[in-house]
PDB file of C-alpha atoms in Angstrom:
ATOM      1  CA  ALA A   1     -12.056  16.179 -51.657  1.00  0.00           C
ATOM      2  CA  VAL A   2     -12.255  13.291 -49.359  1.00  0.00           C
ATOM      3  CA  VAL A   3     -12.542   9.835 -50.951  1.00  0.00           C
ATOM      4  CA  SER A   4     -13.025   7.975 -47.716  1.00  0.00           C
ATOM      5  CA  THR A   5     -14.475   9.262 -44.458  1.00  0.00           C
ATOM      6  CA  GLN A   6     -12.430   7.008 -42.220  1.00  0.00           C
ATOM      7  CA  SER A   7      -8.922   7.948 -41.182  1.00  0.00           C
ATOM      8  CA  ASP A   8      -6.445   5.359 -39.942  1.00  0.00           C
ATOM      9  CA  GLY A   9      -3.817   7.863 -38.913  1.00  0.00           C
ATOM     10  CA  LEU A  10      -1.219   6.375 -41.282  1.00  0.00           C
ATOM     11  CA  THR A  11       0.670   7.965 -44.135  1.00  0.00           C
ATOM     12  CA  TYR A  12       0.814   6.031 -47.476  1.00  0.00           C
ATOM     13  CA  TYR A  13       3.414   6.365 -50.139  1.00  0.00           C
ATOM     14  CA  VAL A  14       2.006   6.456 -53.635  1.00  0.00           C
ATOM     15  CA  LYS A  15       4.361   5.619 -56.548  1.00  0.00           C
ATOM     16  CA  TYR A  16       3.358   6.666 -60.054  1.00  0.00           C
ATOM     17  CA  GLU A  17       4.360   3.994 -62.540  1.00  0.00           C
ATOM     18  CA  ALA A  18       5.083   6.287 -65.416  1.00  0.00           C
ATOM     19  CA  TYR A  19       7.132   8.827 -63.446  1.00  0.00           C
ATOM     20  CA  ASP A  20      10.243   7.625 -61.640  1.00  0.00           C
ATOM     21  CA  GLY A  21      10.929   9.418 -58.428  1.00  0.00           C
ATOM     22  CA  ASP A  22       7.421  11.071 -58.360  1.00  0.00           C
ATOM     23  CA  ASP A  23       6.333   9.486 -55.074  1.00  0.00           C
ATOM     24  CA  TYR A  24       3.765  11.174 -52.879  1.00  0.00           C
ATOM     25  CA  LYS A  25       2.697  10.959 -49.178  1.00  0.00           C
ATOM     26  CA  VAL A  26      -1.082  10.759 -48.816  1.00  0.00           C
ATOM     27  CA  LYS A  27      -3.590   9.919 -46.148  1.00  0.00           C
ATOM     28  CA  VAL A  28      -6.152   7.128 -46.611  1.00  0.00           C
ATOM     29  CA  GLU A  29      -8.894   9.706 -47.030  1.00  0.00           C
ATOM     30  CA  HIS A  30      -7.344  10.642 -50.396  1.00  0.00           C
ATOM     31  CA  LEU A  31      -6.837   7.124 -51.755  1.00  0.00           C
ATOM     32  CA  ARG A  32      -9.293   5.192 -53.931  1.00  0.00           C
ATOM     33  CA  PRO A  33      -9.146   1.927 -55.907  1.00  0.00           C
ATOM     34  CA  ARG A  34      -7.405   2.149 -59.276  1.00  0.00           C
ATOM     35  CA  ALA A  35      -9.725   2.587 -62.247  1.00  0.00           C
ATOM     36  CA  ARG A  36      -9.902  -0.684 -64.235  1.00  0.00           C
ATOM     37  CA  LYS A  37     -12.849  -0.513 -66.729  1.00  0.00           C
ATOM     38  CA  TYR A  38     -13.027   1.533 -69.841  1.00  0.00           C
ATOM     39  CA  TYR A  39     -16.383   2.882 -70.812  1.00  0.00           C
ATOM     40  CA  LYS A  40     -17.777   2.414 -74.346  1.00  0.00           C
ATOM     41  CA  SER A  41     -18.786   5.799 -75.743  1.00  0.00           C
ATOM     42  CA  ARG A  42     -22.462   4.687 -75.759  1.00  0.00           C
ATOM     43  CA  GLU A  43     -22.284   4.223 -71.960  1.00  0.00           C
ATOM     44  CA  LEU A  44     -21.163   7.806 -71.233  1.00  0.00           C
ATOM     45  CA  VAL A  45     -23.931  10.230 -70.098  1.00  0.00           C
ATOM     46  CA  ALA A  46     -23.886  13.759 -68.738  1.00  0.00           C
ATOM     47  CA  GLY A  47     -23.386  13.903 -64.974  1.00  0.00           C
ATOM     48  CA  MET A  48     -21.219  10.754 -64.729  1.00  0.00           C
ATOM     49  CA  GLU A  49     -17.970  10.829 -62.667  1.00  0.00           C
ATOM     50  CA  VAL A  50     -15.124   9.323 -64.796  1.00  0.00           C
ATOM     51  CA  MET A  51     -11.298   9.248 -65.060  1.00  0.00           C
ATOM     52  CA  VAL A  52     -10.007  10.904 -68.204  1.00  0.00           C
ATOM     53  CA  ASN A  53      -6.707  11.779 -69.809  1.00  0.00           C
ATOM     54  CA  TYR A  54      -6.275  15.463 -70.262  1.00  0.00           C
ATOM     55  CA  ASN A  55      -3.359  17.884 -70.834  1.00  0.00           C
ATOM     56  CA  MET A  56      -3.862  21.212 -69.102  1.00  0.00           C
ATOM     57  CA  SER A  57      -1.059  23.045 -70.894  1.00  0.00           C
ATOM     58  CA  GLN A  58      -1.422  21.491 -74.336  1.00  0.00           C
ATOM     59  CA  PRO A  59      -5.056  20.200 -74.775  1.00  0.00           C
ATOM     60  CA  ASP A  60      -4.271  18.708 -78.187  1.00  0.00           C
ATOM     61  CA  LYS A  61      -1.736  16.220 -76.624  1.00  0.00           C
ATOM     62  CA  ARG A  62      -1.935  13.251 -74.234  1.00  0.00           C
ATOM     63  CA  GLY A  63      -1.694  14.326 -70.593  1.00  0.00           C
ATOM     64  CA  MET A  64      -2.244  13.275 -67.012  1.00  0.00           C
ATOM     65  CA  TRP A  65      -5.160  11.278 -65.572  1.00  0.00           C
ATOM     66  CA  PHE A  66      -7.847  13.293 -63.743  1.00  0.00           C
ATOM     67  CA  SER A  67     -11.221  12.750 -62.104  1.00  0.00           C
ATOM     68  CA  ALA A  68     -13.880  14.444 -64.099  1.00  0.00           C
ATOM     69  CA  ASN A  69     -17.640  14.961 -64.497  1.00  0.00           C
ATOM     70  CA  VAL A  70     -19.094  14.526 -67.977  1.00  0.00           C
ATOM     71  CA  ASP A  71     -20.777  17.683 -69.211  1.00  0.00           C
ATOM     72  CA  SER A  72     -21.486  16.467 -72.747  1.00  0.00           C
ATOM     73  CA  VAL A  73     -20.791  13.286 -74.667  1.00  0.00           C
ATOM     74  CA  ARG A  74     -20.294  14.256 -78.321  1.00  0.00           C
ATOM     75  CA  PRO A  75     -17.646  15.570 -78.255  1.00  0.00           C
ATOM     76  CA  LEU A  76     -16.708  14.473 -74.761  1.00  0.00           C
ATOM     77  CA  VAL A  77     -16.468  17.636 -72.668  1.00  0.00           C
ATOM     78  CA  CYS A  78     -15.791  17.387 -68.936  1.00  0.00           C
ATOM     79  CA  THR A  79     -15.158  19.437 -65.810  1.00  0.00           C
ATOM     80  CA  VAL A  80     -11.751  18.071 -64.759  1.00  0.00           C
ATOM     81  CA  PHE A  81     -10.728  18.264 -61.127  1.00  0.00           C
ATOM     82  CA  ALA A  82      -7.047  19.155 -60.778  1.00  0.00           C
ATOM     83  CA  GLY A  83      -4.603  18.875 -58.009  1.00  0.00           C
ATOM     84  CA  VAL A  84      -4.906  17.680 -54.427  1.00  0.00           C
ATOM     85  CA  GLU A  85      -7.577  20.327 -53.846  1.00  0.00           C
ATOM     86  CA  LEU A  86      -9.531  18.981 -56.810  1.00  0.00           C
ATOM     87  CA  ILE A  87     -10.003  22.435 -58.332  1.00  0.00           C
ATOM     88  CA  PRO A  88     -12.682  22.269 -61.011  1.00  0.00           C
ATOM     89  CA  VAL A  89     -11.476  23.134 -64.621  1.00  0.00           C
ATOM     90  CA  PRO A  90     -14.637  23.403 -66.757  1.00  0.00           C
ATOM     91  CA  ASP A  91     -15.086  22.909 -70.551  1.00  0.00           C
ATOM     92  CA  CYS A  92     -12.257  20.468 -71.163  1.00  0.00           C
ATOM     93  CA  VAL A  93     -12.571  18.721 -74.528  1.00  0.00           C
ATOM     94  CA  ILE A  94     -11.309  15.171 -74.034  1.00  0.00           C
ATOM     95  CA  LEU A  95      -9.353  13.799 -76.982  1.00  0.00           C
ATOM     96  CA  PHE A  96      -9.249  10.149 -75.877  1.00  0.00           C
ATOM     97  CA  GLN A  97     -12.968   9.503 -75.304  1.00  0.00           C
ATOM     98  CA  GLU A  98     -12.454   5.788 -75.725  1.00  0.00           C
ATOM     99  CA  GLU A  99     -10.170   5.851 -72.693  1.00  0.00           C
ATOM    100  CA  ALA A 100     -12.709   7.253 -70.207  1.00  0.00           C
ATOM    101  CA  MET A 101     -12.623   4.997 -67.149  1.00  0.00           C
ATOM    102  CA  ARG A 102     -15.025   4.141 -64.394  1.00  0.00           C
ATOM    103  CA  VAL A 103     -14.276   5.439 -60.960  1.00  0.00           C
ATOM    104  CA  GLU A 104     -14.201   2.374 -58.722  1.00  0.00           C
ATOM    105  CA  LYS A 105     -15.893   2.346 -55.379  1.00  0.00           C
ATOM    106  CA  PRO A 106     -13.928   1.150 -52.311  1.00  0.00           C
ATOM    107  CA  VAL A 107     -14.759  -2.419 -51.151  1.00  0.00           C
ATOM    108  CA  LYS A 108     -13.500  -3.604 -47.800  1.00  0.00           C
ATOM    109  CA  VAL A 109     -11.286  -6.680 -48.100  1.00  0.00           C
ATOM    110  CA  ALA A 110     -13.704  -8.723 -45.931  1.00  0.00           C
ATOM    111  CA  ASP A 111     -16.621  -7.812 -48.364  1.00  0.00           C
ATOM    112  CA  ARG A 112     -14.872  -8.631 -51.666  1.00  0.00           C
ATOM    113  CA  THR A 113     -15.867 -11.562 -53.846  1.00  0.00           C
ATOM    114  CA  GLU A 114     -13.144 -13.767 -55.345  1.00  0.00           C
ATOM    115  CA  LYS A 115     -13.861 -12.089 -58.697  1.00  0.00           C
ATOM    116  CA  GLU A 116     -13.507  -8.577 -57.209  1.00  0.00           C
ATOM    117  CA  GLU A 117     -10.274  -9.524 -55.424  1.00  0.00           C
ATOM    118  CA  LYS A 118      -8.796 -10.859 -58.700  1.00  0.00           C
ATOM    119  CA  GLU A 119      -9.891  -7.736 -60.616  1.00  0.00           C
ATOM    120  CA  MET A 120      -8.440  -5.385 -58.037  1.00  0.00           C
ATOM    121  CA  ASN A 121      -5.095  -7.113 -58.130  1.00  0.00           C
ATOM    122  CA  THR A 122      -4.918  -7.238 -61.952  1.00  0.00           C
ATOM    123  CA  PRO A 123      -3.084  -4.124 -63.205  1.00  0.00           C
ATOM    124  CA  VAL A 124      -4.645  -2.098 -66.015  1.00  0.00           C
ATOM    125  CA  GLU A 125      -2.154  -0.187 -68.103  1.00  0.00           C
ATOM    126  CA  ARG A 126      -2.930   3.432 -68.728  1.00  0.00           C
ATOM    127  CA  LYS A 127      -1.426   5.512 -71.462  1.00  0.00           C
ATOM    128  CA  HIS A 128       0.821   8.432 -70.389  1.00  0.00           C
ATOM    129  CA  PRO A 129       2.470  11.329 -72.299  1.00  0.00           C
ATOM    130  CA  GLU A 130       5.514  10.497 -74.264  1.00  0.00           C
ATOM    131  CA  LYS A 131       8.785  11.407 -72.726  1.00  0.00           C
ATOM    132  CA  CYS A 132      10.354  11.916 -76.139  1.00  0.00           C
ATOM    133  CA  GLU A 133       8.328  13.187 -79.067  1.00  0.00           C
ATOM    134  CA  ALA A 134      11.243  12.564 -81.505  1.00  0.00           C
ATOM    135  CA  CYS A 135      11.276   8.681 -81.133  1.00  0.00           C
ATOM    136  CA  HIS A 136       7.937   8.245 -79.379  1.00  0.00           C
ATOM    137  CA  ASP A 137       9.704   6.446 -76.524  1.00  0.00           C
ATOM    138  CA  SER A 138      10.730   3.540 -78.833  1.00  0.00           C
ATOM    139  CA  GLU A 139      13.547   1.593 -77.117  1.00  0.00           C
ATOM    140  CA  LYS A 140      14.476   0.080 -80.511  1.00  0.00           C
ATOM    141  CA  LYS A 141      15.022   3.406 -82.317  1.00  0.00           C
ATOM    142  CA  LYS A 142      18.239   5.409 -81.988  1.00  0.00           C
ATOM    143  CA  CYS A 143      17.463   8.947 -80.924  1.00  0.00           C
ATOM    144  CA  LYS A 144      19.849  11.795 -80.226  1.00  0.00           C
ATOM    145  CA  GLU A 145      17.111  13.672 -78.323  1.00  0.00           C
ATOM    146  CA  CYS A 146      16.670  11.093 -75.450  1.00  0.00           C
ATOM    147  CA  GLY A 147      19.708   8.935 -76.094  1.00  0.00           C
ATOM    148  CA  CYS A 148      23.316   9.465 -76.583  1.00  0.00           C
ATOM    149  CA  ARG A 149      23.847  12.870 -78.232  1.00  0.00           C
ATOM    150  CA  LYS A 150      26.527  11.428 -80.476  1.00  0.00           C
ATOM    151  CA  CYS A 151      25.256   8.011 -81.680  1.00  0.00           C
ATOM    152  CA  GLY A 152      21.592   8.007 -80.524  1.00  0.00           C
ATOM    153  CA  GLY A 153      22.068   4.816 -78.536  1.00  0.00           C
ATOM    154  CA  LYS A 154      20.090   4.145 -75.395  1.00  0.00           C
ATOM    155  CA  SER A 155      22.166   1.677 -73.553  1.00  0.00           C
ATOM    156  CA  TRP A 156      23.765   3.512 -70.673  1.00  0.00           C
ATOM    157  CA  GLU A 157      26.128   0.754 -69.530  1.00  0.00           C
TER     158      GLU A 157
END
């Protein structure tokens, strides 16, 4: 699906914060502003387009972020759009309803207010799947699963 109808002929490199080395080449038509606002559950209605966290392989765990359309609110059930082709995956029960986010509309730089510019340049942290289920990614805990197999330490110097 195309987010923008205008092409500038350039290729952009998208870097995913949570996944080192997972950089992608994309065209401007496939870029959109980063989601910044969380919806309150009372604001969600059937038919809305939202960003949700969903795990395709293990629906009972935290997963990746996807565009989705709300099918029903209680429980939150969405049609999730997966992959570059945005293939619809219906009947996805969303575990983290309180993390449903608004899909932001593109605003040209010349048309942005000072408030919009500040909001667009203020990062919003999203939750991602844990890399280690044993220590829950705690830097303070020793862990033989993701750290040293002998002592559990995580300093690699």
